[in-house]
Coordinates of C-alpha atoms in Angstrom, one line a residue:
M1 CA 34.9 40.6 -65.5
N2 CA 32.9 40.5 -62.2
K3 CA 33.0 42.8 -59.2
T4 CA 34.4 41.3 -56.0
I5 CA 33.0 42.0 -52.6
N6 CA 34.7 41.3 -49.2
I7 CA 32.3 39.9 -46.6
N8 CA 32.6 38.8 -42.9
L9 CA 30.5 35.7 -42.3
A10 CA 30.5 34.2 -38.8
N11 CA 33.8 36.0 -38.1
L12 CA 35.5 34.5 -41.2
F13 CA 36.7 36.7 -44.1
F14 CA 35.8 35.8 -47.7
H15 CA 36.2 37.2 -51.2
I16 CA 32.9 36.7 -53.1
D17 CA 31.8 38.0 -56.6
E18 CA 28.8 40.3 -56.8
Q19 CA 26.4 37.8 -58.4
A20 CA 27.2 35.2 -55.8
Y21 CA 26.9 37.8 -53.0
N22 CA 23.4 38.8 -54.2
K23 CA 22.2 35.2 -54.2
L24 CA 23.7 34.5 -50.8
Q25 CA 22.1 37.6 -49.4
R26 CA 18.7 36.7 -50.7
Y27 CA 19.1 33.2 -49.3
L28 CA 20.0 34.5 -45.8
E29 CA 17.2 37.0 -45.8
A30 CA 14.7 34.3 -46.7
I31 CA 16.0 32.3 -43.8
K32 CA 15.6 35.2 -41.4
R33 CA 12.0 35.8 -42.6
S34 CA 11.1 32.1 -42.1
F35 CA 12.3 32.2 -38.5
A36 CA 11.0 35.7 -37.6
N37 CA 8.4 34.4 -35.1
T38 CA 10.4 31.4 -33.8
S39 CA 11.9 31.3 -30.4
G40 CA 15.7 31.4 -30.5
S41 CA 15.7 32.7 -34.0
E42 CA 18.9 34.7 -33.5
E43 CA 20.8 31.6 -32.3
I44 CA 19.4 29.5 -35.2
I45 CA 20.5 32.1 -37.8
A46 CA 23.9 32.5 -36.2
D47 CA 24.4 28.7 -36.3
I48 CA 23.2 28.6 -40.0
E49 CA 25.7 31.3 -40.9
A50 CA 28.5 29.5 -39.0
R51 CA 27.7 26.3 -40.9
I52 CA 27.7 28.2 -44.3
A53 CA 31.0 29.8 -43.5
E54 CA 32.4 26.4 -42.5
L55 CA 31.3 24.9 -45.9
F56 CA 32.8 27.8 -47.8
H57 CA 36.1 27.4 -45.9
E58 CA 36.2 23.7 -46.8
K59 CA 35.8 24.4 -50.5
M60 CA 38.5 27.1 -50.6
E61 CA 42.0 25.9 -51.8
N62 CA 43.7 29.2 -50.6
E63 CA 42.8 32.4 -48.8
R64 CA 42.7 34.5 -52.0
Q65 CA 40.1 32.3 -53.7
V66 CA 36.9 34.0 -54.7
I67 CA 33.5 32.5 -53.9
T68 CA 31.4 32.1 -57.0
E69 CA 27.8 31.2 -57.7
K70 CA 28.9 27.6 -58.1
E71 CA 30.0 27.4 -54.4
V72 CA 26.9 29.2 -53.3
D73 CA 24.6 26.8 -55.1
E74 CA 26.5 23.8 -53.6
V75 CA 26.1 25.2 -50.1
I76 CA 22.4 25.9 -50.6
G77 CA 22.0 22.4 -51.9
I78 CA 23.5 21.1 -48.6
M79 CA 21.6 23.4 -46.3
G80 CA 18.3 23.3 -48.1
Q81 CA 15.7 26.0 -48.9
P82 CA 13.8 27.6 -46.0
E83 CA 10.4 26.6 -47.4
D84 CA 11.5 23.0 -47.7
Y85 CA 12.4 22.7 -44.0
M86 CA 9.7 24.6 -42.1
V87 CA 9.4 22.9 -38.8
D88 CA 6.2 23.0 -36.8
E89 CA 5.5 21.7 -33.3
D90 CA 4.5 18.2 -34.4
I91 CA 7.9 17.4 -35.6
F92 CA 9.0 16.7 -32.0
E93 CA 6.2 14.3 -31.3
D94 CA 6.6 10.6 -31.8
Q95 CA 5.1 10.5 -35.3
P96 CA 5.8 7.6 -37.7
Q97 CA 8.4 8.6 -40.4
T98 CA 7.5 8.0 -44.0
Q99 CA 11.1 8.0 -45.1
K100 CA 14.2 7.6 -42.9
K101 CA 17.2 9.6 -44.1
P102 CA 20.6 8.1 -43.9
R103 CA 22.7 9.2 -41.0
R104 CA 25.9 11.1 -41.5
V105 CA 29.3 10.0 -40.2
R106 CA 29.7 11.2 -36.7
K107 CA 32.5 13.5 -35.7
L108 CA 34.3 13.2 -32.4
Y109 CA 33.7 16.1 -30.0
R110 CA 33.6 16.5 -26.2
D111 CA 30.0 16.8 -25.0
I112 CA 30.2 19.6 -22.5
D113 CA 26.5 19.7 -21.9
N114 CA 26.5 16.2 -20.3
K115 CA 30.0 16.2 -18.9
Y116 CA 31.1 15.1 -15.4
I117 CA 34.8 16.0 -15.9
G118 CA 35.8 16.9 -19.4
G119 CA 33.0 15.5 -21.6
V120 CA 35.2 12.9 -23.1
S121 CA 33.0 9.9 -22.1
A122 CA 29.8 11.6 -23.3
G123 CA 31.5 12.5 -26.7
L124 CA 32.8 8.9 -27.1
G125 CA 29.3 7.6 -26.3
H126 CA 27.8 9.7 -29.2
Y127 CA 30.6 8.7 -31.5
F128 CA 30.2 4.9 -31.0
G129 CA 26.4 5.1 -30.5
I130 CA 26.3 3.8 -26.9
D131 CA 25.2 5.3 -23.6
A132 CA 27.9 7.5 -21.9
L133 CA 27.3 5.5 -18.6
W134 CA 28.9 2.4 -20.2
V135 CA 31.9 4.4 -21.4
R136 CA 32.4 5.8 -17.9
L137 CA 32.3 2.3 -16.5
I138 CA 34.9 1.1 -19.0
W139 CA 37.2 4.0 -18.1
I140 CA 36.9 3.1 -14.4
L141 CA 37.7 -0.5 -15.0
L142 CA 40.6 0.2 -17.4
T143 CA 42.1 2.7 -14.9
I144 CA 41.9 0.2 -12.1
F145 CA 43.5 -2.7 -14.0
S146 CA 46.2 -0.4 -15.5
W147 CA 47.1 1.0 -12.1
G148 CA 46.1 4.4 -13.2
G149 CA 47.7 4.4 -16.6
F150 CA 44.5 5.2 -18.5
V151 CA 44.2 8.5 -16.6
F152 CA 46.9 9.9 -18.9
I153 CA 45.1 8.7 -22.0
Y154 CA 41.9 10.4 -20.7
I155 CA 43.8 13.6 -20.1
L156 CA 45.4 13.4 -23.6
L157 CA 42.0 12.9 -25.2
W158 CA 40.7 15.8 -23.1
I159 CA 43.4 18.0 -24.6
L160 CA 43.2 16.8 -28.3
I161 CA 39.4 16.4 -28.7
P162 CA 37.6 19.7 -29.3
E163 CA 34.4 20.5 -27.4
A164 CA 31.0 20.8 -29.2
V165 CA 30.1 24.5 -28.7
T166 CA 28.0 25.5 -31.7
T167 CA 24.7 23.8 -32.8
A168 CA 26.4 22.6 -36.0
Q169 CA 29.1 20.9 -34.0
K170 CA 26.5 19.2 -31.7
L171 CA 24.7 17.9 -34.8
D172 CA 28.0 16.6 -36.2
M173 CA 28.7 14.9 -32.9
R174 CA 25.4 13.0 -33.1
G175 CA 25.7 12.3 -36.9
E176 CA 22.8 14.5 -37.9
A177 CA 22.8 16.5 -41.1
V178 CA 23.7 20.2 -40.4
N179 CA 20.9 21.9 -42.3
I180 CA 18.3 24.5 -41.6
S181 CA 15.8 21.9 -40.3
N182 CA 18.1 20.2 -37.8
I183 CA 19.6 23.5 -36.6
E184 CA 16.2 24.9 -35.9
K185 CA 15.1 21.6 -34.2
K186 CA 18.2 21.5 -32.0
V187 CA 17.8 25.1 -30.9
K188 CA 14.1 24.6 -30.1
E189 CA 15.0 21.5 -28.2
S190 CA 17.4 23.6 -26.1
F191 CA 14.8 26.2 -25.4
D192 CA 12.2 23.6 -24.5
D193 CA 14.8 22.0 -22.3
V194 CA 15.5 25.2 -20.4
A195 CA 11.7 25.9 -20.1
E196 CA 11.2 22.4 -18.6
K197 CA 14.0 22.9 -16.1
V198 CA 12.5 26.3 -15.0
K199 CA 9.1 24.6 -14.4
N200 CA 10.7 21.8 -12.3
V201 CA 13.5 23.8 -10.7
D202 CA 12.7 22.7 -7.2
Y203 CA 12.5 19.0 -8.1
E204 CA 15.7 19.2 -10.1
K205 CA 17.5 21.0 -7.4
V206 CA 16.8 18.2 -5.0
G207 CA 17.3 15.4 -7.5
N208 CA 20.6 16.7 -9.0
K209 CA 22.2 18.1 -5.9
V210 CA 24.9 15.5 -5.7
K211 CA 25.5 15.6 -9.5
D212 CA 25.7 19.4 -9.6
G213 CA 28.1 19.4 -6.6
S214 CA 30.4 16.9 -8.3
R215 CA 30.3 18.9 -11.5
G216 CA 31.3 22.0 -9.7
F217 CA 34.2 20.3 -8.0
F218 CA 35.4 18.7 -11.1
N219 CA 35.0 21.9 -13.1
A220 CA 37.3 23.7 -10.7
I221 CA 39.9 20.9 -10.8
A222 CA 39.5 20.7 -14.6
D223 CA 40.3 24.4 -15.0
I224 CA 43.5 24.0 -13.1
I225 CA 44.5 20.8 -14.9
M226 CA 43.7 22.2 -18.3
F227 CA 45.8 25.3 -17.7
F228 CA 48.9 23.2 -17.0
F229 CA 48.2 20.6 -19.7
K230 CA 47.5 23.2 -22.3
I231 CA 51.0 24.5 -21.7
I232 CA 52.4 21.0 -21.9
G233 CA 50.3 20.3 -25.0
K234 CA 51.7 23.4 -26.7
F235 CA 55.2 22.3 -25.9
I236 CA 54.5 18.8 -27.2
G237 CA 53.1 20.4 -30.4
I238 CA 56.3 22.4 -30.9
I239 CA 58.4 19.2 -30.5
L240 CA 56.3 17.3 -32.9
I241 CA 56.6 20.1 -35.5
I242 CA 60.3 20.2 -35.2
I243 CA 60.7 16.4 -35.4
G244 CA 58.4 16.1 -38.3
A245 CA 59.9 19.0 -40.3
A246 CA 63.5 17.9 -39.6
G247 CA 62.7 14.4 -40.7
I248 CA 61.0 15.5 -43.9
V249 CA 63.8 17.9 -44.8
A250 CA 66.5 15.2 -44.1
L251 CA 64.6 12.7 -46.3
L252 CA 64.2 15.2 -49.1
V253 CA 67.9 16.0 -49.1
G254 CA 68.8 12.3 -49.1
L255 CA 66.3 11.5 -51.8
F256 CA 67.6 14.1 -54.3
T257 CA 71.3 14.1 -53.5
V258 CA 71.8 10.4 -53.1
G259 CA 68.7 8.4 -54.2
I260 CA 67.7 10.0 -57.4
L261 CA 70.2 12.5 -58.8
D262 CA 73.3 10.8 -57.1
I263 CA 74.8 14.3 -56.6
I264 CA 76.8 13.1 -53.6
H265 CA 78.1 9.6 -54.3
L266 CA 78.2 7.8 -50.9
P267 CA 79.7 4.3 -50.3
G268 CA 76.2 3.2 -49.2
V269 CA 75.1 3.2 -52.8
D270 CA 77.8 0.8 -53.7
F271 CA 76.9 -1.3 -50.7
Y272 CA 73.3 -1.4 -51.9
N273 CA 74.4 -2.5 -55.4
L274 CA 76.5 -5.3 -53.9
V275 CA 73.8 -6.8 -51.8
N276 CA 70.8 -6.0 -54.0
S277 CA 69.4 -9.3 -55.4
T278 CA 66.1 -7.8 -56.8
N279 CA 68.0 -5.5 -59.3
T280 CA 65.6 -2.7 -58.2
P281 CA 67.1 0.7 -59.0
V282 CA 68.3 2.6 -56.0
W283 CA 66.0 5.6 -56.9
V284 CA 62.9 3.4 -56.7
V285 CA 63.9 2.1 -53.3
S286 CA 64.7 5.7 -52.2
I287 CA 61.3 7.0 -53.2
L288 CA 59.5 4.1 -51.4
A289 CA 61.6 4.7 -48.3
F290 CA 60.8 8.4 -48.5
F291 CA 57.1 7.7 -48.5
A292 CA 57.3 4.9 -45.9
I293 CA 59.3 7.1 -43.4
G294 CA 58.3 10.6 -44.6
I295 CA 54.5 10.2 -44.3
P296 CA 54.6 9.4 -40.6
F297 CA 56.9 12.4 -40.1
F298 CA 54.3 14.6 -42.0
F299 CA 51.5 13.5 -39.8
L300 CA 53.6 14.2 -36.7
M301 CA 54.1 17.7 -38.0
Y302 CA 50.4 18.0 -38.8
L303 CA 49.5 16.8 -35.3
G304 CA 51.8 19.4 -33.8
L305 CA 50.2 22.1 -35.9
K306 CA 46.7 20.9 -34.9
I307 CA 47.8 21.2 -31.2
L308 CA 49.2 24.7 -31.7
V309 CA 46.6 26.2 -34.0
N310 CA 43.0 25.7 -32.8
N311 CA 41.3 26.6 -36.1
L312 CA 43.7 24.9 -38.5
K313 CA 42.0 23.9 -41.7
S314 CA 41.8 20.2 -42.3
I315 CA 43.8 18.7 -45.1
G316 CA 40.7 16.7 -46.2
N317 CA 39.9 13.1 -46.3
V318 CA 41.1 12.8 -49.9
V319 CA 44.6 13.8 -48.9
K320 CA 44.5 11.7 -45.8
F321 CA 43.5 8.5 -47.6
T322 CA 45.9 9.2 -50.5
L323 CA 48.8 9.5 -48.1
L324 CA 47.7 6.4 -46.2
G325 CA 47.5 4.5 -49.5
L326 CA 50.9 5.6 -50.6
W327 CA 52.3 4.6 -47.2
L328 CA 50.7 1.2 -47.3
I329 CA 51.9 0.6 -50.9
S330 CA 55.5 1.6 -49.9
I331 CA 55.5 -0.6 -46.8
I332 CA 54.2 -3.6 -48.8
L333 CA 56.7 -3.1 -51.7
L334 CA 59.6 -2.7 -49.3
T335 CA 58.5 -5.8 -47.4
V336 CA 58.4 -7.7 -50.7
F337 CA 61.9 -6.5 -51.6
G338 CA 63.2 -7.4 -48.1
I339 CA 61.8 -10.9 -48.4
H340 CA 63.3 -11.3 -51.8
Q341 CA 66.6 -10.1 -50.5
A342 CA 66.5 -12.5 -47.5
A343 CA 65.7 -15.4 -49.9
A344 CA 69.0 -14.7 -51.8
H345 CA 70.8 -16.3 -48.8
A346 CA 68.3 -19.1 -48.1
Y347 CA 70.2 -21.9 -49.8
S348 CA 73.9 -22.9 -49.7
G349 CA 75.7 -24.5 -52.5
N350 CA 79.3 -25.6 -53.1
V351 CA 81.7 -26.8 -55.9
A352 CA 84.5 -29.1 -54.8
I353 CA 87.6 -29.9 -57.0
E354 CA 90.0 -32.6 -55.8
K355 CA 93.4 -33.3 -57.4
E356 CA 96.4 -35.5 -56.6
L357 CA 99.7 -33.8 -55.7
V358 CA 103.1 -35.0 -57.0
F359 CA 106.1 -33.7 -55.2
A360 CA 109.6 -33.7 -56.7
K361 CA 111.2 -35.3 -53.6
P362 CA 108.6 -37.2 -51.5
S363 CA 111.2 -38.1 -48.9
E364 CA 111.8 -34.4 -48.1
P365 CA 109.5 -32.1 -46.1
V366 CA 106.6 -30.5 -47.9
K367 CA 106.7 -26.7 -47.6
I368 CA 103.5 -24.6 -47.5
N369 CA 103.5 -21.0 -48.5
L370 CA 100.5 -18.6 -48.4
R371 CA 100.3 -15.9 -51.0
S372 CA 98.6 -12.7 -49.9
T373 CA 97.4 -9.7 -51.9
D374 CA 97.5 -6.0 -51.1
R375 CA 94.6 -5.1 -53.4
D376 CA 92.2 -5.1 -50.5
K377 CA 94.3 -2.8 -48.4
Q378 CA 93.5 0.4 -50.1
E379 CA 91.7 2.9 -47.8
N380 CA 89.2 4.0 -50.5
N381 CA 88.0 0.5 -51.2
M382 CA 84.5 -0.3 -50.0
R383 CA 84.2 -3.2 -47.6
I384 CA 81.3 -5.4 -46.5
N385 CA 81.7 -8.4 -44.2
G386 CA 85.3 -9.0 -45.3
I387 CA 84.6 -8.5 -49.1
V388 CA 86.3 -5.6 -50.9
L389 CA 85.3 -4.0 -54.2
D390 CA 88.4 -3.6 -56.4
Y391 CA 89.3 -3.2 -60.1
T392 CA 91.3 -5.3 -62.5
E393 CA 94.0 -4.0 -64.8
N394 CA 91.3 -3.8 -67.5
G395 CA 89.0 -1.7 -65.3
E396 CA 86.6 -4.5 -64.5
E397 CA 85.0 -4.5 -61.1
I398 CA 85.7 -7.6 -58.9
L399 CA 85.1 -8.6 -55.3
I400 CA 88.0 -9.8 -53.2
S401 CA 87.5 -11.8 -50.0
R402 CA 89.8 -13.1 -47.3
D403 CA 87.2 -15.8 -46.2
F404 CA 89.7 -18.7 -46.7
R405 CA 90.7 -21.6 -44.5
L406 CA 93.4 -24.3 -44.8
Y407 CA 92.9 -27.7 -43.2
L408 CA 95.7 -30.2 -42.8
K409 CA 94.5 -33.8 -42.6
M410 CA 95.9 -37.3 -43.1
S411 CA 95.4 -39.1 -46.4
H412 CA 93.8 -42.5 -46.3
D413 CA 96.6 -43.9 -48.6
S414 CA 100.1 -42.9 -49.7
I415 CA 99.0 -40.3 -52.2
A416 CA 98.9 -36.6 -51.3
R417 CA 95.7 -34.8 -52.4
I418 CA 94.3 -31.2 -52.4
E419 CA 90.6 -30.5 -52.3
V420 CA 89.3 -26.9 -53.1
R421 CA 85.8 -26.4 -51.9
K422 CA 84.0 -23.2 -53.0
N423 CA 80.9 -22.2 -51.1
A424 CA 78.2 -19.5 -51.7
N425 CA 74.5 -18.7 -50.9
G426 CA 71.6 -18.2 -53.3
N427 CA 67.8 -18.1 -53.7
S428 CA 67.9 -21.7 -54.8
F429 CA 70.3 -24.6 -54.6
K430 CA 71.0 -24.3 -58.3
N431 CA 71.7 -20.6 -58.0
A432 CA 73.9 -21.1 -55.0
T433 CA 75.9 -23.8 -56.8
E434 CA 76.3 -21.6 -59.9
T435 CA 77.4 -18.6 -57.8
A436 CA 80.0 -20.9 -56.0
G437 CA 81.3 -22.1 -59.4
K438 CA 82.1 -18.5 -60.4
I439 CA 84.5 -18.0 -57.5
N440 CA 88.1 -17.6 -58.7
Y441 CA 90.8 -19.3 -56.6
S442 CA 94.3 -20.7 -57.6
Y443 CA 97.3 -22.6 -56.1
L444 CA 100.6 -23.8 -57.5
V445 CA 102.9 -26.7 -56.8
Q446 CA 106.7 -26.1 -57.4
G447 CA 108.9 -29.0 -56.4
N448 CA 108.1 -29.7 -52.8
T449 CA 106.5 -26.3 -52.2
I450 CA 102.7 -25.6 -52.3
L451 CA 101.8 -21.9 -53.0
L452 CA 98.2 -21.3 -51.8
D453 CA 96.3 -18.0 -52.2
D454 CA 94.8 -16.9 -48.9
Y455 CA 92.1 -14.9 -50.8
L456 CA 89.4 -15.4 -53.4
S457 CA 87.8 -13.2 -56.1
T458 CA 84.6 -13.1 -58.1
G459 CA 82.9 -10.7 -60.5
R460 CA 80.8 -7.9 -59.1
E461 CA 77.8 -9.1 -61.0
N462 CA 77.8 -12.1 -58.7
K463 CA 77.2 -9.8 -55.8
F464 CA 77.8 -10.6 -52.1
R465 CA 76.6 -14.1 -51.4
D466 CA 78.8 -15.1 -48.4
Q467 CA 81.4 -16.6 -50.8
D468 CA 84.2 -18.5 -49.1
V469 CA 86.9 -21.1 -50.0
R470 CA 88.0 -24.1 -47.9
V471 CA 91.2 -26.0 -48.9
Y472 CA 91.8 -29.5 -47.5
L473 CA 95.4 -30.7 -47.8
Y474 CA 95.5 -34.5 -47.4
L475 CA 99.1 -35.8 -46.6
P476 CA 100.2 -39.4 -46.2
M477 CA 101.2 -40.6 -42.7
G478 CA 104.9 -39.8 -42.0
T479 CA 104.9 -36.7 -44.3
K480 CA 107.0 -33.8 -42.9
V481 CA 105.5 -30.4 -43.1
E482 CA 107.2 -27.0 -42.9
F483 CA 105.9 -23.5 -43.4
G484 CA 107.5 -20.6 -45.2
S485 CA 107.8 -17.2 -43.7
S486 CA 105.1 -16.6 -41.2
P487 CA 102.0 -15.8 -43.3
E488 CA 100.1 -12.6 -42.7
N489 CA 96.8 -14.5 -42.0
C490 CA 98.4 -17.4 -40.1
W491 CA 95.2 -17.9 -38.0
I492 CA 93.5 -19.4 -41.1
I493 CA 95.5 -22.7 -40.7
R494 CA 93.7 -25.5 -39.0
A495 CA 95.4 -28.8 -37.9
N496 CA 95.0 -31.3 -35.1
N497 CA 98.3 -31.4 -33.3
D498 CA 99.9 -32.8 -30.1
R499 CA 100.6 -29.4 -28.7
N500 CA 97.1 -27.9 -29.1
M501 CA 98.5 -24.9 -31.0
D502 CA 96.6 -22.4 -33.1
G503 CA 97.4 -21.6 -36.8
C504 CA 100.0 -18.9 -36.0
E505 CA 101.9 -21.1 -33.6
I506 CA 101.8 -24.1 -36.0
S507 CA 103.4 -22.0 -38.8
Q508 CA 106.5 -21.5 -36.7
F509 CA 107.6 -25.1 -36.3
S510 CA 108.1 -28.3 -38.3
W511 CA 105.6 -31.2 -38.1
I512 CA 105.2 -34.8 -39.1
M513 CA 101.8 -36.4 -40.0
D514 CA 101.3 -39.0 -37.3
K515 CA 98.8 -41.8 -37.1
G516 CA 95.2 -40.8 -36.3
G517 CA 95.6 -37.6 -38.4
E518 CA 97.4 -35.8 -35.5
M519 CA 100.5 -33.8 -36.4
K520 CA 103.4 -34.2 -34.1
C521 CA 105.8 -31.4 -33.5
E522 CA 109.5 -32.1 -34.3
N523 CA 111.2 -29.0 -33.0
C524 CA 108.9 -27.5 -30.4
P525 CA 110.6 -26.4 -27.2
E526 CA 110.2 -28.5 -24.0
I527 CA 107.5 -27.6 -21.6
E528 CA 108.8 -27.3 -18.1
E529 CA 107.9 -25.4 -15.0
V530 CA 110.2 -24.6 -12.2
D531 CA 110.4 -27.0 -9.3
D532 CA 108.7 -25.6 -6.2
D533 CA 109.5 -27.6 -3.0
K534 CA 106.5 -26.1 -1.2
N535 CA 103.7 -26.8 -3.7
G536 CA 105.4 -29.6 -5.7
K537 CA 106.6 -29.7 -9.3
I538 CA 105.5 -30.2 -12.9
I539 CA 108.1 -31.3 -15.4
I540 CA 107.4 -32.3 -19.0
N541 CA 110.4 -33.2 -21.3
E542 CA 111.8 -35.9 -23.5
D543 CA 112.2 -38.2 -20.5
G544 CA 108.4 -38.1 -19.8
V545 CA 106.0 -36.5 -17.4
D546 CA 106.7 -35.9 -13.7
I547 CA 104.0 -34.3 -11.6
D548 CA 104.3 -33.9 -7.9
I549 CA 101.6 -31.8 -6.1
K550 CA 101.5 -30.9 -2.4
G551 CA 98.9 -29.0 -0.4
N552 CA 96.6 -29.1 2.7
G553 CA 98.3 -32.4 3.9
D554 CA 97.4 -34.2 0.6
N555 CA 100.0 -35.4 -1.9
F556 CA 99.6 -36.5 -5.5
K557 CA 102.4 -37.9 -7.6
L558 CA 102.2 -39.0 -11.3
K559 CA 105.2 -40.2 -13.2
I560 CA 105.2 -41.4 -16.8
D561 CA 108.4 -42.6 -18.5
D562 CA 109.6 -45.4 -20.7
K563 CA 109.2 -47.9 -17.8
G564 CA 105.4 -47.2 -17.4
V565 CA 103.0 -45.2 -15.2
Q566 CA 103.4 -44.6 -11.5
I567 CA 100.5 -43.1 -9.4
K568 CA 101.0 -42.3 -5.7
T569 CA 98.6 -40.6 -3.3
N570 CA 98.1 -40.6 0.5
E571 CA 96.0 -43.8 0.2
T572 CA 97.3 -45.6 -2.8
N573 CA 100.6 -46.5 -4.5
R574 CA 100.2 -48.1 -7.9
T575 CA 102.6 -48.8 -10.7
Y576 CA 101.5 -49.8 -14.3
L577 CA 104.5 -51.3 -16.2
K578 CA 104.9 -51.0 -19.9
E579 CA 104.2 -54.8 -20.2
D580 CA 100.7 -54.2 -18.6
T581 CA 101.6 -56.0 -15.4
V582 CA 100.5 -54.6 -12.0
Q583 CA 102.7 -54.5 -8.9

């Protein structure tokens, strides 16, 4: 059992055990002794303590964790021993280096020491290893060609990128190791820089007059802009936190109630099972969708917290790259599933069955009746693109569809035929043809009556593959056709007729199959419009067609009867007799 001590290091509070505290105290005292006679020693020591506190904070998993000797040794290993990093004056001269140490990864900060407005360009210059002048020129060009649009991006970066204040942050900005040697060197450089400016104050005053004036002006403007944009930034941060948190909570609720545990059975799950061609369990897709959508929501919430909380602890690169990897894997797998699903409808196949029809009385009219079903009318049935999920008497799940059409055509001989064509989609032609063959459809011939189902069915295991049935009824020329009681889905009837009627209108009259495959109406009413002396008349009846149009001083008259065709206008008067002679 070890004694625990509470310490305040660089304004950060830590719990540390006694042995670790003693070792850390000896280490800091050694550093103070090594910099006792060095200019700027107080600032050097303060920066070293700030860096040590930062390293301790990164290693802590929670606020109640106790710092042990292990963490102290790791920090000392990073910072180095004072005797190993004694810096003399020659280190700043251009001496050849015997060994070049690898540079650390730079961190993005705003360089406020070399700023003109907000230090964004100078910070980007350090981060990418180029002169800040080039970055400023790029900003100017982008702003000009975007009609000022990049100004808002600059302001956003100004708000989000922190400024390099401490020596450790300035070293991180340049990609230099934050250890005792570099901290001392950086502080001494600052002091030497100040001393040099004092010596040349008169020359600098003249040489940098314009630059200092511009900085002063922009600093005043910057303070005003920053005040308003900080308020806007905090408001944006709150919105991002609300959106991110709400999205994650909604996804968690959906994941556990529907996707995994199926506590709440929603119709969407049945819909997924009907269209799913990969046979991937719904819980797997739910987890992948949770990661694909939830991780961006998490980073939205994290960004909002970073905007609101200035000293928010980083989640660490391990967590960031782990979440990024999970997101990429989820996106890739969902894309693969989507491609596989789309491929299930890539090919179309059909199975056609043709049979001859024998009627009891060929001289009498053929009567067509459509049989409907009410199994797809229940309100609790799930529907998708006209297909309904239902159950047989044995409790088996089946799919019922109304995707049916009836086409009346003329037979090429004196024999009546019926062709039932079943169609479906699949991931290959073979699969599509097999799926089409599993469609159930029936019809019945009784005397001179044909009973046709206006629906089809298939097993649920065949899933939704755009199944449909097309029935082609071929009748010899001269065959009379009648329909039973007006069918519920009368619009599914297709037939070329002399009245240009749709299926519902066709089912109300009697027809005869005429030459050319056109059905001629036998009992349709006459089409006649009232005679109007002012504008003319249009009369169509059994005597023929009589059209007489008047208007704007022009007259047009067309008469067609058993004698022939007569056309009369203001300029012409022609008659075409039935015997094809012209008068």
